[in-house]
PDB file of C-alpha atoms in Angstrom:
ATOM      1  CA  MET A  60      -5.664   6.102  11.690  1.00  0.00           C
ATOM      2  CA  MET A  61      -4.658   4.401   8.434  1.00  0.00           C
ATOM      3  CA  THR A  62      -3.037   1.566  11.264  1.00  0.00           C
ATOM      4  CA  ILE A  63      -6.606   0.749  11.435  1.00  0.00           C
ATOM      5  CA  LEU A  64      -8.423   1.834   8.521  1.00  0.00           C
ATOM      6  CA  ASN A  65      -5.821  -0.186   6.251  1.00  0.00           C
ATOM      7  CA  ARG A  66      -6.618  -3.259   7.754  1.00  0.00           C
ATOM      8  CA  LEU A  67     -10.388  -2.716   7.525  1.00  0.00           C
ATOM      9  CA  ARG A  68      -9.413  -2.556   4.003  1.00  0.00           C
ATOM     10  CA  GLY A  69      -8.709  -5.684   3.444  1.00  0.00           C
ATOM     11  CA  THR A  70     -11.555  -6.715   4.885  1.00  0.00           C
ATOM     12  CA  GLN A  71     -13.936  -5.272   2.806  1.00  0.00           C
ATOM     13  CA  GLY A  72     -13.321  -3.480  -0.731  1.00  0.00           C
ATOM     14  CA  LEU A  73     -15.975  -0.473  -0.194  1.00  0.00           C
ATOM     15  CA  TRP A  74     -13.227   0.061   2.671  1.00  0.00           C
ATOM     16  CA  SER A  75     -11.281   2.183   0.066  1.00  0.00           C
ATOM     17  CA  LYS A  76     -13.611   4.068  -1.417  1.00  0.00           C
ATOM     18  CA  ILE A  77     -14.051   5.281   2.328  1.00  0.00           C
ATOM     19  CA  ILE A  78     -10.669   6.236   3.424  1.00  0.00           C
ATOM     20  CA  GLY A  79     -10.464   7.741  -0.246  1.00  0.00           C
ATOM     21  CA  LEU A  80     -13.243  10.539   1.014  1.00  0.00           C
ATOM     22  CA  LEU A  81     -11.713  10.460   4.328  1.00  0.00           C
ATOM     23  CA  LEU A  82      -8.390  11.488   2.606  1.00  0.00           C
ATOM     24  CA  ALA A  83     -10.082  13.706   0.674  1.00  0.00           C
ATOM     25  CA  LEU A  84     -12.282  15.434   3.490  1.00  0.00           C
ATOM     26  CA  VAL A  85      -8.533  15.725   5.496  1.00  0.00           C
ATOM     27  CA  VAL A  86      -7.197  17.817   2.909  1.00  0.00           C
ATOM     28  CA  GLN A  87     -10.204  19.771   2.050  1.00  0.00           C
ATOM     29  CA  ILE A  88      -9.969  20.708   5.792  1.00  0.00           C
ATOM     30  CA  ALA A  89      -6.798  21.296   5.752  1.00  0.00           C
ATOM     31  CA  PHE A  90      -5.888  23.313   2.774  1.00  0.00           C
ATOM     32  CA  HIS A  91      -9.225  24.514   1.333  1.00  0.00           C
ATOM     33  CA  ASN A  92      -8.519  23.443  -2.393  1.00  0.00           C
ATOM     34  CA  THR A  93     -11.307  21.215  -3.311  1.00  0.00           C
ATOM     35  CA  TYR A  94      -9.891  19.924  -6.604  1.00  0.00           C
ATOM     36  CA  VAL A  95      -6.490  18.822  -4.863  1.00  0.00           C
ATOM     37  CA  ALA A  96      -8.655  17.243  -2.499  1.00  0.00           C
ATOM     38  CA  LEU A  97     -10.985  15.168  -4.908  1.00  0.00           C
ATOM     39  CA  ALA A  98      -7.418  14.305  -6.548  1.00  0.00           C
ATOM     40  CA  VAL A  99      -6.220  12.814  -3.694  1.00  0.00           C
ATOM     41  CA  GLY A 100      -9.394  11.075  -2.975  1.00  0.00           C
ATOM     42  CA  LEU A 101      -9.914   9.858  -6.718  1.00  0.00           C
ATOM     43  CA  GLY A 102      -5.854   9.140  -6.424  1.00  0.00           C
ATOM     44  CA  TYR A 103      -6.589   6.554  -3.288  1.00  0.00           C
ATOM     45  CA  ILE A 104      -9.684   4.491  -4.557  1.00  0.00           C
ATOM     46  CA  ILE A 105      -7.797   4.314  -8.284  1.00  0.00           C
ATOM     47  CA  GLY A 106      -4.644   3.672  -7.246  1.00  0.00           C
ATOM     48  CA  GLU A 107      -5.588   0.345  -4.302  1.00  0.00           C
ATOM     49  CA  SER A 108      -7.784  -1.224  -6.815  1.00  0.00           C
ATOM     50  CA  PHE A 109      -4.896  -2.506  -8.973  1.00  0.00           C
ATOM     51  CA  GLY A 110      -4.351  -6.474  -7.726  1.00  0.00           C
ATOM     52  CA  TRP A 111      -1.330  -7.671  -5.195  1.00  0.00           C
ATOM     53  CA  GLY A 112      -2.309 -10.800  -3.679  1.00  0.00           C
ATOM     54  CA  GLU A 113      -0.055 -13.497  -5.005  1.00  0.00           C
ATOM     55  CA  TRP A 114       2.886 -11.246  -3.517  1.00  0.00           C
ATOM     56  CA  ILE A 115       1.272 -10.476  -0.430  1.00  0.00           C
ATOM     57  CA  GLY A 116       0.589 -13.824   0.048  1.00  0.00           C
ATOM     58  CA  THR A 117       3.839 -15.350  -0.526  1.00  0.00           C
ATOM     59  CA  LEU A 118       5.710 -11.939   1.343  1.00  0.00           C
ATOM     60  CA  SER A 119       3.304 -12.211   4.177  1.00  0.00           C
ATOM     61  CA  CYS A 120       2.577 -16.181   4.380  1.00  0.00           C
ATOM     62  CA  ASN A 121       3.878 -19.467   2.728  1.00  0.00           C
ATOM     63  CA  ARG A 122       7.047 -18.163   0.906  1.00  0.00           C
ATOM     64  CA  THR A 123       6.083 -20.150  -2.659  1.00  0.00           C
ATOM     65  CA  ALA A 124       5.943 -19.244  -5.724  1.00  0.00           C
ATOM     66  CA  VAL A 125       2.213 -19.038  -7.856  1.00  0.00           C
ATOM     67  CA  GLU A 126       2.251 -21.285 -11.025  1.00  0.00           C
ATOM     68  CA  ASN A 127       0.381 -18.849 -12.745  1.00  0.00           C
ATOM     69  CA  ASN A 128       1.119 -15.656 -12.212  1.00  0.00           C
ATOM     70  CA  GLU A 129      -1.777 -13.284 -13.601  1.00  0.00           C
ATOM     71  CA  GLU A 130      -1.240 -10.584 -10.889  1.00  0.00           C
ATOM     72  CA  GLY A 131      -0.590  -7.839 -12.213  1.00  0.00           C
ATOM     73  CA  LYS A 132      -0.758  -8.517 -15.582  1.00  0.00           C
ATOM     74  CA  ASN A 133      -3.355  -6.184 -16.830  1.00  0.00           C
ATOM     75  CA  ASN A 134      -0.987  -3.159 -15.216  1.00  0.00           C
ATOM     76  CA  GLY A 135       2.521  -3.497 -16.301  1.00  0.00           C
ATOM     77  CA  ILE A 136       3.673  -4.618 -13.299  1.00  0.00           C
ATOM     78  CA  GLN A 137       4.452  -8.250 -14.038  1.00  0.00           C
ATOM     79  CA  TRP A 138       6.285  -7.319 -17.091  1.00  0.00           C
ATOM     80  CA  LEU A 139       8.009  -4.247 -15.364  1.00  0.00           C
ATOM     81  CA  ALA A 140       9.407  -6.388 -12.427  1.00  0.00           C
ATOM     82  CA  SER A 141       9.768  -9.110 -14.568  1.00  0.00           C
ATOM     83  CA  LYS A 142      12.502  -6.564 -16.136  1.00  0.00           C
ATOM     84  CA  VAL A 143      14.493  -6.147 -12.694  1.00  0.00           C
ATOM     85  CA  ILE A 144      14.500 -10.333 -11.672  1.00  0.00           C
ATOM     86  CA  ASP A 145      12.844 -13.240 -13.672  1.00  0.00           C
ATOM     87  CA  PRO A 146       9.874 -14.593 -11.479  1.00  0.00           C
ATOM     88  CA  SER A 147      11.137 -18.082 -12.695  1.00  0.00           C
ATOM     89  CA  GLU A 148      14.831 -17.795 -11.307  1.00  0.00           C
ATOM     90  CA  ASP A 149      13.649 -15.817  -7.473  1.00  0.00           C
ATOM     91  CA  TRP A 150      10.135 -14.966  -6.811  1.00  0.00           C
ATOM     92  CA  ILE A 151      10.537 -13.980  -3.619  1.00  0.00           C
ATOM     93  CA  ASN A 152      12.534 -10.727  -4.555  1.00  0.00           C
ATOM     94  CA  TYR A 153      10.606 -10.742  -7.460  1.00  0.00           C
ATOM     95  CA  CYS A 154       7.282 -10.489  -5.546  1.00  0.00           C
ATOM     96  CA  ARG A 155       9.452  -7.434  -3.452  1.00  0.00           C
ATOM     97  CA  VAL A 156      10.315  -5.851  -6.647  1.00  0.00           C
ATOM     98  CA  ALA A 157       6.096  -5.857  -7.859  1.00  0.00           C
ATOM     99  CA  LEU A 158       5.190  -5.019  -4.900  1.00  0.00           C
ATOM    100  CA  THR A 159       7.366  -1.705  -4.896  1.00  0.00           C
ATOM    101  CA  ILE A 160       6.196  -1.032  -8.198  1.00  0.00           C
ATOM    102  CA  ARG A 161       2.493  -2.011  -6.454  1.00  0.00           C
ATOM    103  CA  GLY A 162       3.056   0.434  -3.707  1.00  0.00           C
ATOM    104  CA  PHE A 163       4.432   3.098  -6.531  1.00  0.00           C
ATOM    105  CA  TYR A 164       1.288   2.958  -8.793  1.00  0.00           C
ATOM    106  CA  TRP A 165      -0.718   3.209  -5.454  1.00  0.00           C
ATOM    107  CA  TRP A 166       0.673   6.264  -3.796  1.00  0.00           C
ATOM    108  CA  LEU A 167       1.808   8.216  -6.921  1.00  0.00           C
ATOM    109  CA  PRO A 168      -1.953   9.397  -8.067  1.00  0.00           C
ATOM    110  CA  THR A 169      -2.565  10.484  -4.439  1.00  0.00           C
ATOM    111  CA  LEU A 170       0.070  11.675  -2.933  1.00  0.00           C
ATOM    112  CA  ALA A 171       1.289  13.562  -6.316  1.00  0.00           C
ATOM    113  CA  PRO A 172      -1.816  16.637  -5.973  1.00  0.00           C
ATOM    114  CA  LEU A 173      -0.465  17.648  -2.895  1.00  0.00           C
ATOM    115  CA  TYR A 174       2.389  19.892  -5.077  1.00  0.00           C
ATOM    116  CA  PHE A 175      -0.633  22.166  -5.938  1.00  0.00           C
ATOM    117  CA  VAL A 176      -0.969  22.825  -2.268  1.00  0.00           C
ATOM    118  CA  GLY A 177       2.822  23.675  -1.542  1.00  0.00           C
ATOM    119  CA  PHE A 178       4.891  20.741  -0.564  1.00  0.00           C
ATOM    120  CA  SER A 179       7.793  20.362  -2.682  1.00  0.00           C
ATOM    121  CA  VAL A 180       8.709  17.549  -5.358  1.00  0.00           C
ATOM    122  CA  GLU A 181      11.471  16.448  -3.658  1.00  0.00           C
ATOM    123  CA  LEU A 182       9.368  15.791  -0.025  1.00  0.00           C
ATOM    124  CA  LEU A 183       6.844  14.445  -2.208  1.00  0.00           C
ATOM    125  CA  THR A 184       8.812  11.967  -4.485  1.00  0.00           C
ATOM    126  CA  LEU A 185      10.521  10.613  -0.935  1.00  0.00           C
ATOM    127  CA  MET A 186       7.513   9.909   0.519  1.00  0.00           C
ATOM    128  CA  ILE A 187       5.742   8.108  -2.903  1.00  0.00           C
ATOM    129  CA  LEU A 188       9.025   5.745  -2.578  1.00  0.00           C
ATOM    130  CA  ALA A 189       8.837   5.290   1.077  1.00  0.00           C
ATOM    131  CA  LEU A 190       5.254   4.213   0.845  1.00  0.00           C
ATOM    132  CA  SER A 191       6.405   2.135  -2.125  1.00  0.00           C
ATOM    133  CA  ILE A 192       9.726   0.560  -0.497  1.00  0.00           C
ATOM    134  CA  GLY A 193       7.686  -0.035   2.409  1.00  0.00           C
ATOM    135  CA  PHE A 194       4.571  -1.692   1.119  1.00  0.00           C
ATOM    136  CA  PRO A 195       7.037  -5.435   0.873  1.00  0.00           C
ATOM    137  CA  ILE A 196       9.018  -4.092   4.288  1.00  0.00           C
ATOM    138  CA  ALA A 197       5.343  -4.550   5.368  1.00  0.00           C
ATOM    139  CA  CYS A 198       4.947  -8.600   4.185  1.00  0.00           C
ATOM    140  CA  GLU A 199       8.030  -9.013   5.406  1.00  0.00           C
ATOM    141  CA  LEU A 200       6.897  -7.464   9.276  1.00  0.00           C
ATOM    142  CA  GLY A 201       3.962  -9.226   9.067  1.00  0.00           C
ATOM    143  CA  TYR A 202       5.636 -12.989   8.113  1.00  0.00           C
ATOM    144  CA  TYR A 203       8.142 -12.571  11.010  1.00  0.00           C
ATOM    145  CA  PHE A 204       5.534 -11.460  13.745  1.00  0.00           C
ATOM    146  CA  ARG A 205       2.939 -14.132  12.115  1.00  0.00           C
ATOM    147  CA  ASP A 206       3.700 -16.495  15.510  1.00  0.00           C
ATOM    148  CA  LYS A 207       4.082 -13.533  17.753  1.00  0.00           C
ATOM    149  CA  ILE A 208       0.981 -11.637  17.834  1.00  0.00           C
ATOM    150  CA  SER A 209      -2.064 -12.281  17.510  1.00  0.00           C
ATOM    151  CA  PHE A 210      -5.387  -9.929  18.999  1.00  0.00           C
ATOM    152  CA  GLU A 211      -8.083  -8.883  17.850  1.00  0.00           C
ATOM    153  CA  LYS A 212     -10.764  -5.871  19.081  1.00  0.00           C
ATOM    154  CA  PHE A 213     -13.869  -4.802  18.221  1.00  0.00           C
ATOM    155  CA  GLY A 214     -13.597  -7.545  15.748  1.00  0.00           C
ATOM    156  CA  LEU A 215     -11.046  -6.619  13.804  1.00  0.00           C
ATOM    157  CA  SER A 216      -8.073  -9.737  13.774  1.00  0.00           C
ATOM    158  CA  TYR A 217      -4.366  -8.665  13.519  1.00  0.00           C
ATOM    159  CA  SER A 218      -3.260 -12.974  13.562  1.00  0.00           C
ATOM    160  CA  GLY A 219      -1.308 -13.782  11.195  1.00  0.00           C
ATOM    161  CA  GLY A 220       0.741 -12.662   8.029  1.00  0.00           C
ATOM    162  CA  TRP A 221      -1.663 -11.054   5.435  1.00  0.00           C
ATOM    163  CA  GLU A 222      -3.773  -9.096   8.310  1.00  0.00           C
ATOM    164  CA  LEU A 223      -0.721  -7.952  10.267  1.00  0.00           C
ATOM    165  CA  GLN A 224       0.951  -6.542   7.278  1.00  0.00           C
ATOM    166  CA  GLU A 225      -1.881  -4.690   6.400  1.00  0.00           C
ATOM    167  CA  GLY A 226      -1.702  -3.208   9.846  1.00  0.00           C
ATOM    168  CA  PHE A 227       2.329  -2.681   9.432  1.00  0.00           C
ATOM    169  CA  TYR A 228       1.306  -1.006   6.318  1.00  0.00           C
ATOM    170  CA  GLY A 229      -1.215   1.488   7.676  1.00  0.00           C
ATOM    171  CA  LEU A 230       0.801   2.585  10.469  1.00  0.00           C
ATOM    172  CA  MET A 231       3.442   3.233   7.523  1.00  0.00           C
ATOM    173  CA  GLN A 232       0.878   5.289   6.006  1.00  0.00           C
ATOM    174  CA  ASP A 233       0.142   6.862   9.453  1.00  0.00           C
ATOM    175  CA  ILE A 234       3.606   7.886   9.923  1.00  0.00           C
ATOM    176  CA  VAL A 235       4.135   9.532   6.125  1.00  0.00           C
ATOM    177  CA  LEU A 236       0.656  11.140   6.423  1.00  0.00           C
ATOM    178  CA  ILE A 237       1.713  12.653   9.609  1.00  0.00           C
ATOM    179  CA  SER A 238       5.286  14.114   8.073  1.00  0.00           C
ATOM    180  CA  LEU A 239       3.463  15.528   5.781  1.00  0.00           C
ATOM    181  CA  ILE A 240       0.830  17.340   8.308  1.00  0.00           C
ATOM    182  CA  LEU A 241       4.163  18.821  10.210  1.00  0.00           C
ATOM    183  CA  THR A 242       5.653  19.877   7.420  1.00  0.00           C
TER     184      THR A 242
END
């Protein structure tokens, strides 16, 4: 589901709201808890809304540094990532760290409310970390396969590093969500 939906989200911003609503609906059906369902849906929409384009573009498409890095400046990601790696010295690894932090910002508010329907802190932490670390990994896969995979179905294209990373990251989201459903 998310393999396709995450790609759609990448094409038009409206899809992030639709996905948030779908996640809320799934949680409501599974757990019959309106508050947790709303928190998950809103967590996804709020978490998705922060920027990340320069870092994804670097890792999945062009591997070149951005001179005026403005991405993540307003939400603290840039500051925190630069405390780990100086972007002027190692831009690629800086982007990896920044996207890992960005993934954490996205999935913490999305998955943390599931604690209130019985999921353990340990399991949720593992899933949040998997999706956080998975974000730059999806970009790396997109970059690697950018010349090897290219197809279009029903008007939805998977070609080039950026589009492929959205598919790979959606697949990772599917794996995490299915894992949570099966526990």
